[in-house]
Short mmCIF file of C-alpha atoms in Angstrom, two decimals:
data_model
loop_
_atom_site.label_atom_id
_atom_site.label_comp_id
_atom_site.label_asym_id
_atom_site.label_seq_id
_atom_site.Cartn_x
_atom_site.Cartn_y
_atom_site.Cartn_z
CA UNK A 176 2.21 -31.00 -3.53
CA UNK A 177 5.19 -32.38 -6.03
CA UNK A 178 5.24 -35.32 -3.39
CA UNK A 179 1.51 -36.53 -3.24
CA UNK A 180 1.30 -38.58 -5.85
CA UNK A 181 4.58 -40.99 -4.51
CA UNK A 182 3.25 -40.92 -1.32
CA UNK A 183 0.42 -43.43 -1.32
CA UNK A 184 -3.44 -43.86 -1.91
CA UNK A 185 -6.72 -41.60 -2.34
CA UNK A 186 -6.44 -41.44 1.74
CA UNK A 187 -3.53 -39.80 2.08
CA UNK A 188 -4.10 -37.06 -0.44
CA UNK A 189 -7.53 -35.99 1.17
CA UNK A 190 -5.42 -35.74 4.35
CA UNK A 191 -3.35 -33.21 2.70
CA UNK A 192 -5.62 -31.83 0.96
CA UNK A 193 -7.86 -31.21 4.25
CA UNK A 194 -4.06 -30.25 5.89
CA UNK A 195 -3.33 -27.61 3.00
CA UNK A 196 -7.10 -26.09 3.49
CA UNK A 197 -6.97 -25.62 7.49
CA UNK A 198 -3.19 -24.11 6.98
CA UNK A 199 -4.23 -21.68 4.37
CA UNK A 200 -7.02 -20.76 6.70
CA UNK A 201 -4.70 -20.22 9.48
CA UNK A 202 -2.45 -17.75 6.97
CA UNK A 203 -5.50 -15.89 6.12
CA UNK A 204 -6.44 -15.46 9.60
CA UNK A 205 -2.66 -14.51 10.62
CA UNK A 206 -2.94 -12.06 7.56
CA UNK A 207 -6.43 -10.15 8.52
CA UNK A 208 -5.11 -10.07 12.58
CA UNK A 209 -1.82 -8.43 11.48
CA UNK A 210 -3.33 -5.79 9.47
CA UNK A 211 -6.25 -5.14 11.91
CA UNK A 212 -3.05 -4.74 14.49
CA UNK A 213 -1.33 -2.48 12.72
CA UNK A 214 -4.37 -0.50 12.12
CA UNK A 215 -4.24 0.18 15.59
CA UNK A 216 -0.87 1.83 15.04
CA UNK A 217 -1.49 6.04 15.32
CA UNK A 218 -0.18 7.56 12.50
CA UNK A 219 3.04 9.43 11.70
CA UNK A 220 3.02 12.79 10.42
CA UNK A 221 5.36 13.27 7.97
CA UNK A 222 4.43 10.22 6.03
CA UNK A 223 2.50 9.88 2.77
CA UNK A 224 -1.31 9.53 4.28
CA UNK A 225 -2.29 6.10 4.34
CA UNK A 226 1.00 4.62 4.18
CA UNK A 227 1.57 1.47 6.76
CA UNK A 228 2.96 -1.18 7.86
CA UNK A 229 1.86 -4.14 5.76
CA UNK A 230 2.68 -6.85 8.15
CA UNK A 231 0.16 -8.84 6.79
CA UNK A 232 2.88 -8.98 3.81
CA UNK A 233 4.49 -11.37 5.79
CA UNK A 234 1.68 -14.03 5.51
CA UNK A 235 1.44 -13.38 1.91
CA UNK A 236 5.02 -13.98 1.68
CA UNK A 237 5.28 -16.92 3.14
CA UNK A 238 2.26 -18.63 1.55
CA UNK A 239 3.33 -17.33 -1.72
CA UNK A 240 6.91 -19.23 -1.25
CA UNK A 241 6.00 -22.13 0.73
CA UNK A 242 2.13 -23.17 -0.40
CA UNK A 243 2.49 -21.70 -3.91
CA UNK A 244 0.13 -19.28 -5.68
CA UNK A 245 -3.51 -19.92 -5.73
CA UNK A 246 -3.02 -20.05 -1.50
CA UNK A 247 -1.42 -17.13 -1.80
CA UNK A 248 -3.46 -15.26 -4.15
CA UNK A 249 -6.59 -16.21 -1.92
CA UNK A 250 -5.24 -14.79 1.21
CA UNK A 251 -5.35 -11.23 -1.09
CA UNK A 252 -8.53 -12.02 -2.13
CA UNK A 253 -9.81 -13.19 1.16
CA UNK A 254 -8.09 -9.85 2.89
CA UNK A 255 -9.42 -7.70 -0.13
CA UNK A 256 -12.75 -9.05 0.73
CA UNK A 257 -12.54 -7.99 4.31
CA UNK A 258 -11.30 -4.37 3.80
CA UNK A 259 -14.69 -3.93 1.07
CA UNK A 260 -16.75 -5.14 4.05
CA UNK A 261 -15.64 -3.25 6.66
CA UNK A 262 -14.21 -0.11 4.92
CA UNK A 263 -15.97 -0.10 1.72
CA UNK A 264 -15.43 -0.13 -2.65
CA UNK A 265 -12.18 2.44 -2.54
CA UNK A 266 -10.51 0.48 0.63
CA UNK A 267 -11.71 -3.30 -0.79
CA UNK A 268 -9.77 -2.37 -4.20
CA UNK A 269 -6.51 -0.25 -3.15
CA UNK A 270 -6.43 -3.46 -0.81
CA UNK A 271 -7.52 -5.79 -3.62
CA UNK A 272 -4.92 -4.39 -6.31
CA UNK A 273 -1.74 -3.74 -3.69
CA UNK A 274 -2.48 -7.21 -2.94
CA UNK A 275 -2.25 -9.45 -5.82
CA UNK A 276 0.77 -7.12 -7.43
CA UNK A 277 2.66 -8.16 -4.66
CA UNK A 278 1.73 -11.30 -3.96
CA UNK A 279 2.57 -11.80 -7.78
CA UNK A 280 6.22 -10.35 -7.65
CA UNK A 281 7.11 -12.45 -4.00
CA UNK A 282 6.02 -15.72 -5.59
CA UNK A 283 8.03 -14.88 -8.59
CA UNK A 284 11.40 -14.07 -6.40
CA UNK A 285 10.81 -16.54 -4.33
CA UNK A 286 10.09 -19.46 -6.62
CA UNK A 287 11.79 -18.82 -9.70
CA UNK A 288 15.15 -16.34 -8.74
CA UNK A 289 17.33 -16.27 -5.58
CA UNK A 290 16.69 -13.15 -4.30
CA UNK A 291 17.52 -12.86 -0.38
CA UNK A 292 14.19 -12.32 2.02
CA UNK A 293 15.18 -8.82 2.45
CA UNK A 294 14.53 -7.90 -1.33
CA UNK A 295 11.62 -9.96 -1.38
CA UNK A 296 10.53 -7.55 1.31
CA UNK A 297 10.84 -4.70 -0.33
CA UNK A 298 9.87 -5.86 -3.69
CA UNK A 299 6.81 -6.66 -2.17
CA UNK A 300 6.39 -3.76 0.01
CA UNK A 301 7.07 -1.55 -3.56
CA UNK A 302 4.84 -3.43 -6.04
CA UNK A 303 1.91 -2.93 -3.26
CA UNK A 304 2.38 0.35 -3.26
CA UNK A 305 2.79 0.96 -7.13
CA UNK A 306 -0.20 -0.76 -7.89
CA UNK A 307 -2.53 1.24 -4.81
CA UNK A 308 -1.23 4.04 -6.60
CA UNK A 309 -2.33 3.29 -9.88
CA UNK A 310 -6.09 2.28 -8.53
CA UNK A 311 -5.83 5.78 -6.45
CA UNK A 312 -5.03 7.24 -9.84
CA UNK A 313 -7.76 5.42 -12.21
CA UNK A 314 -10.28 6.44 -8.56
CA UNK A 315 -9.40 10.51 -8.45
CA UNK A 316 -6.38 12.02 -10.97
CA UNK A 317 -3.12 12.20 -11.54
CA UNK A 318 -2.54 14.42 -8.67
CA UNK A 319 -1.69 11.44 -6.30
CA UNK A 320 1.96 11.00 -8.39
CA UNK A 321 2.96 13.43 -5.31
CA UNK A 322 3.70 10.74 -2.92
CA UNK A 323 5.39 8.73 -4.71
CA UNK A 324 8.73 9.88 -3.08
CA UNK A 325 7.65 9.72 0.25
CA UNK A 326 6.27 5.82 -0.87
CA UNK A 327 9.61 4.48 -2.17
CA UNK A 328 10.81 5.84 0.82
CA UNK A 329 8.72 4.60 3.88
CA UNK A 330 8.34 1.21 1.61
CA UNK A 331 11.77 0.36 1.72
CA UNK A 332 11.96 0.90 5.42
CA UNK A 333 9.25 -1.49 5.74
CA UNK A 334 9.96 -4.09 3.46
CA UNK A 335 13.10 -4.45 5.20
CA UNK A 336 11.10 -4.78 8.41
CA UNK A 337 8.60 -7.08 6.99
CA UNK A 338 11.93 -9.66 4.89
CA UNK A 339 13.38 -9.55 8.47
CA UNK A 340 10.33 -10.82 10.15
CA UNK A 341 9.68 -13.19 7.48
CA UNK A 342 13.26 -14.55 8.40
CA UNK A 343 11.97 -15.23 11.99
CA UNK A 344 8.40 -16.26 11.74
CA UNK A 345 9.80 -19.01 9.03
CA UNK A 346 10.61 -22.14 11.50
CA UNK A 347 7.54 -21.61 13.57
CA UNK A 348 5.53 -21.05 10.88
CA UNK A 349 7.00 -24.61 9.51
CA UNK A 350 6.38 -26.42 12.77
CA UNK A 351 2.82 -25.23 12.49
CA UNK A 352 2.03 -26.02 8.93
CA UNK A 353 3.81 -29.83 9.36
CA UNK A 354 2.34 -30.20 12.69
CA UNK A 355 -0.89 -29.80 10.68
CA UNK A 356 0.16 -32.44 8.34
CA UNK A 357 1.21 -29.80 5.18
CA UNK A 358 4.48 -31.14 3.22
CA UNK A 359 6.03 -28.08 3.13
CA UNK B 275 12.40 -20.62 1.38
CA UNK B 276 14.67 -21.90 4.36
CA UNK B 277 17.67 -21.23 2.46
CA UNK B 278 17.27 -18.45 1.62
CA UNK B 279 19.85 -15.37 2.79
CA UNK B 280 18.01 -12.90 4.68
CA UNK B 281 19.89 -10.09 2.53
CA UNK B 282 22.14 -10.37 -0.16
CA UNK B 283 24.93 -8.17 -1.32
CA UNK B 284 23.30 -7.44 -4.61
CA UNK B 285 20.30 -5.99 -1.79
CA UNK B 286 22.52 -3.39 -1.39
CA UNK B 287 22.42 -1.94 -5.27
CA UNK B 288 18.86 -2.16 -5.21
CA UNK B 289 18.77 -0.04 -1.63
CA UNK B 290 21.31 1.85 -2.47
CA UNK B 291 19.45 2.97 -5.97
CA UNK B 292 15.80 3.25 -4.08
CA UNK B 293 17.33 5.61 -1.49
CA UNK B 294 19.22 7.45 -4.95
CA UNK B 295 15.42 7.51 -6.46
CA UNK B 296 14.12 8.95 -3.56
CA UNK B 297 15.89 11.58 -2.45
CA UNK B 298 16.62 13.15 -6.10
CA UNK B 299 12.61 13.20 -6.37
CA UNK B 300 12.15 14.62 -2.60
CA UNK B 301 14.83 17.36 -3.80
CA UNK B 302 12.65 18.09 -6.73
CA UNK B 303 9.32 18.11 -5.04
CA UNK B 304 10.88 19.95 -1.91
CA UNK B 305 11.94 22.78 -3.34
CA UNK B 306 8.22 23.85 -5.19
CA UNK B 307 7.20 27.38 -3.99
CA UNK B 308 4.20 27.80 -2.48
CA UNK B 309 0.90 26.74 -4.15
CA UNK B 310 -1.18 29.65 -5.99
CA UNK B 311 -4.39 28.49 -6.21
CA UNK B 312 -6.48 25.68 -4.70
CA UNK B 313 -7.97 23.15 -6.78
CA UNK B 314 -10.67 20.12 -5.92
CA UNK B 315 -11.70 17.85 -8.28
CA UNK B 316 -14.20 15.15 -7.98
CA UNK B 317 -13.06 11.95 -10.22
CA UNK B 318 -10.92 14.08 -11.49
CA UNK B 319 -13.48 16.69 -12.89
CA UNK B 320 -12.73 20.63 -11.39
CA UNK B 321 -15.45 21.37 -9.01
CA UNK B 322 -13.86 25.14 -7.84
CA UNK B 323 -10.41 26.88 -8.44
CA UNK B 324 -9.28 29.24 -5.91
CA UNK B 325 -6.33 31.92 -6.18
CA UNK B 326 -4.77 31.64 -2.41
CA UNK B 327 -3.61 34.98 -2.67
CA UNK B 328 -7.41 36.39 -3.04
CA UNK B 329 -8.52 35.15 0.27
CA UNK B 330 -8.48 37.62 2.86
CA UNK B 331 -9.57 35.02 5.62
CA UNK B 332 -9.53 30.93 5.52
CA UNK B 333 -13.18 29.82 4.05
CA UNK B 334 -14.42 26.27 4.09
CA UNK B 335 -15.90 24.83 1.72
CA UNK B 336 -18.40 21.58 1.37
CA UNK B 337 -18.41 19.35 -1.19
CA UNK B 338 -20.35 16.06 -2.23
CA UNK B 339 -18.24 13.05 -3.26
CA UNK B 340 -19.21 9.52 -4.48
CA UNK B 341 -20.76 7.52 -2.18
CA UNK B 342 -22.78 9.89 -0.27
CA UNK B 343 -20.18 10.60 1.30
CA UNK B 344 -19.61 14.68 1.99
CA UNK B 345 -16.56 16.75 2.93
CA UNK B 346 -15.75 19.87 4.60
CA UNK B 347 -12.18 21.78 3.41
CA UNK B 348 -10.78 24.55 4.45
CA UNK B 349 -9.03 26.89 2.54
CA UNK B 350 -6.58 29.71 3.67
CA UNK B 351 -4.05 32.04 1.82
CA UNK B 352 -1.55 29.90 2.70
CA UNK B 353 -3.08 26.16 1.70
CA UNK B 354 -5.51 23.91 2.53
CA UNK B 355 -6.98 21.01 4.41
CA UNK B 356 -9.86 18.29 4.89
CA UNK B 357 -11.33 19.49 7.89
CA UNK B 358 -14.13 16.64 8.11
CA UNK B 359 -14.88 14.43 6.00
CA UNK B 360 -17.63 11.12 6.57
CA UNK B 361 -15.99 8.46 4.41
CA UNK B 362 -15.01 5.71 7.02
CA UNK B 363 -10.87 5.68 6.75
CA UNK B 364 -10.08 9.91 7.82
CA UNK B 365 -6.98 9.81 5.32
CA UNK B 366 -8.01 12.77 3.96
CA UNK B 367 -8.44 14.64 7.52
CA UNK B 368 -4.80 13.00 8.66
CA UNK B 369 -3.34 14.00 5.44
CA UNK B 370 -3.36 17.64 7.07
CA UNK B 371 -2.71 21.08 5.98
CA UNK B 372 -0.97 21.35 3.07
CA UNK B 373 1.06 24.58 1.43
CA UNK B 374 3.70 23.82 -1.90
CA UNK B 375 2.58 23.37 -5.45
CA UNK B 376 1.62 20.42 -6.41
CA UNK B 377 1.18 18.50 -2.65
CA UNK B 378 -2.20 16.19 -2.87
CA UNK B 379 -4.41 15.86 -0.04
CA UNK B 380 -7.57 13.25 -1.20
CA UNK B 381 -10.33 10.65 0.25
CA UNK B 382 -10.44 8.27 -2.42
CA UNK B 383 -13.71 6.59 -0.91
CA UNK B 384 -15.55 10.19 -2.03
CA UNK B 385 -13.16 10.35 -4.90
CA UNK B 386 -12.07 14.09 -3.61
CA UNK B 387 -9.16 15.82 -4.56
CA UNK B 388 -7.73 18.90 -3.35
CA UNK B 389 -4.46 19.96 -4.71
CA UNK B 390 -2.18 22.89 -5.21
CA UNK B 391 -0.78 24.97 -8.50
CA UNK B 392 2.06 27.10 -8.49
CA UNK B 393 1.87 30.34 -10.26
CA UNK B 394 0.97 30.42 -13.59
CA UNK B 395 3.81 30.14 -15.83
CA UNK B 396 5.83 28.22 -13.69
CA UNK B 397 6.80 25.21 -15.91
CA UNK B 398 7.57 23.34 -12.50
CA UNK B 399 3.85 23.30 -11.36
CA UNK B 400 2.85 19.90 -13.13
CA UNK B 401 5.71 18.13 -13.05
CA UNK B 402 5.31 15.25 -10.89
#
């Protein structure tokens, strides 16, 4: 967006404008198929119940470093929105919460320090986590503080996973949003 | 975001103390005994207490949460489980049996806890 204003007339902005719109929509769409995907997963025993994936942190992470914050924030929003529908109040906020926490701390690292894709990863996959365990804990009692081991644990592991596939989705993920006319 | 490093040497402090983090609290939590009594709360309000080692036989138990939304547990002398429950996610059910003082099995859509206390007087019961 820093560029739109040297760029030239009314035109061109509502072309970007329109560009930045369809792209976002895109994300959000990437984000929602990713985590209906890994919903598919079967779960492992051994790990704190609940606990997955969150490869639709990858979306969020790149629209939170590459479109900037409101686009980012919406995709939580938007996926938020899509857990209350289809699995209800306690799903729509541990989503909801777990969501903008983390979209939060990967625009942050991303934008304003020089922290490697990796720790934005984990950061991301962490602050999720901390903040669906505070909602669990204003929704029941204290008595969820007993995964919190087992969370740090399995979160690093896939925040790792998720900074690495941020690493490779990036260039496609370019071509797509410049083929769609986004300055990226 | 192109330029940035996939991982950084400074990653390896902040793994490095995660991985510290978590294993001094799984050596903490892994070593609790095994629970004493049962406990399920509903938003965090007691609904029933129940010494483990004054059941002679499992007995299951069924409880309404928030939502409408109902829930069968079982508990045994040694611990205890969501056996059904009709919220839409199952995490309770998956969660599975458990046994030490202080685990947490819950279905946070009908608000349901069901946790486990150590004996009483063991300082270590609460400690999270």
């Amino acid at each position: 967006m820093k560029n739109s204003r040297d760029r030239g007339g009314a035109a061109v902005f509502t072309k970007q404008k329109v560009a930045r719109v369809a792209f976002t929509g895109i994300l959000g769409a990437l984000a929602l198929s990713l985590s209906f995907l890994e919903s598919l997963l079967p779960p492992l025993p051994m790990l704190p119940p609940g606990a997955k994936l969150g490869l639709s942190n990858i979306a969020a992470m790149y629209a939170a470093g590459s479109m900037g914050l409101p686009c980012a924030l919406f995709l939580a929003v938007l996926k938020g929105g899509f857990a209350f529908l289809g699995r209800g109040l306690a799903a729509g906020a541990m989503s909801l919460s777990g969501g903008l926490l983390s979209t939060l701390a990967a625009c942050f690292l991303l934008r304003r320090t020089r922290c490697s894709l990796m720790g934005v990863g984990v950061s991301g996959a962490l602050t999720h986590n901390a903040a669906q365990l505070g909602t669990a804990w204003l929704l029941t009692s204290q008595a969820v503080l007993s995964y919190v081991p087992g969370l740090i644990l399995f979160g690093t592991l896939t925040g790792l996973l998720t900074g690495l596939a941020l690493k490779l989705v990036l260039p496609p993920l370019k071509k797509l949003g410049t083929g769609l006319g986004v300055w990226l | 975001m192109e330029t940035k490093k996939l991982i950084a040497p400074r990653d390896g402090l902040l793994l490095l103390g995660l991985l510290l983090l978590a294993s001094i609290l799984f050596l903490v939590l892994g070593n609790r005994p095994q629970g004493a009594a049962a406990i399920v709360e509903r938003d965090g309000e007691i609904l029933c207490r129940q010494e483990l080692s004054a059941l002679a036989a499992p007995m299951e138990l069924e409880f309404e949460g928030e939502g409408g939304h109902r829930a069968t547990l079982r508990i045994s002398p040694e611990g205890g489980c969501f056996l059904a429950s009709t919220c839409p996610d199952q995490t309770c059910v998956r969660t599975g049996v458990i046994s030490r003082a202080g685990e947490t099995a819950l279905c946070l859509p009908a608000r349901l806890v069901l946790r486990l206390e150590g004996a009483a007087g063991e300082a270590d019961a609460e400690t999270y």
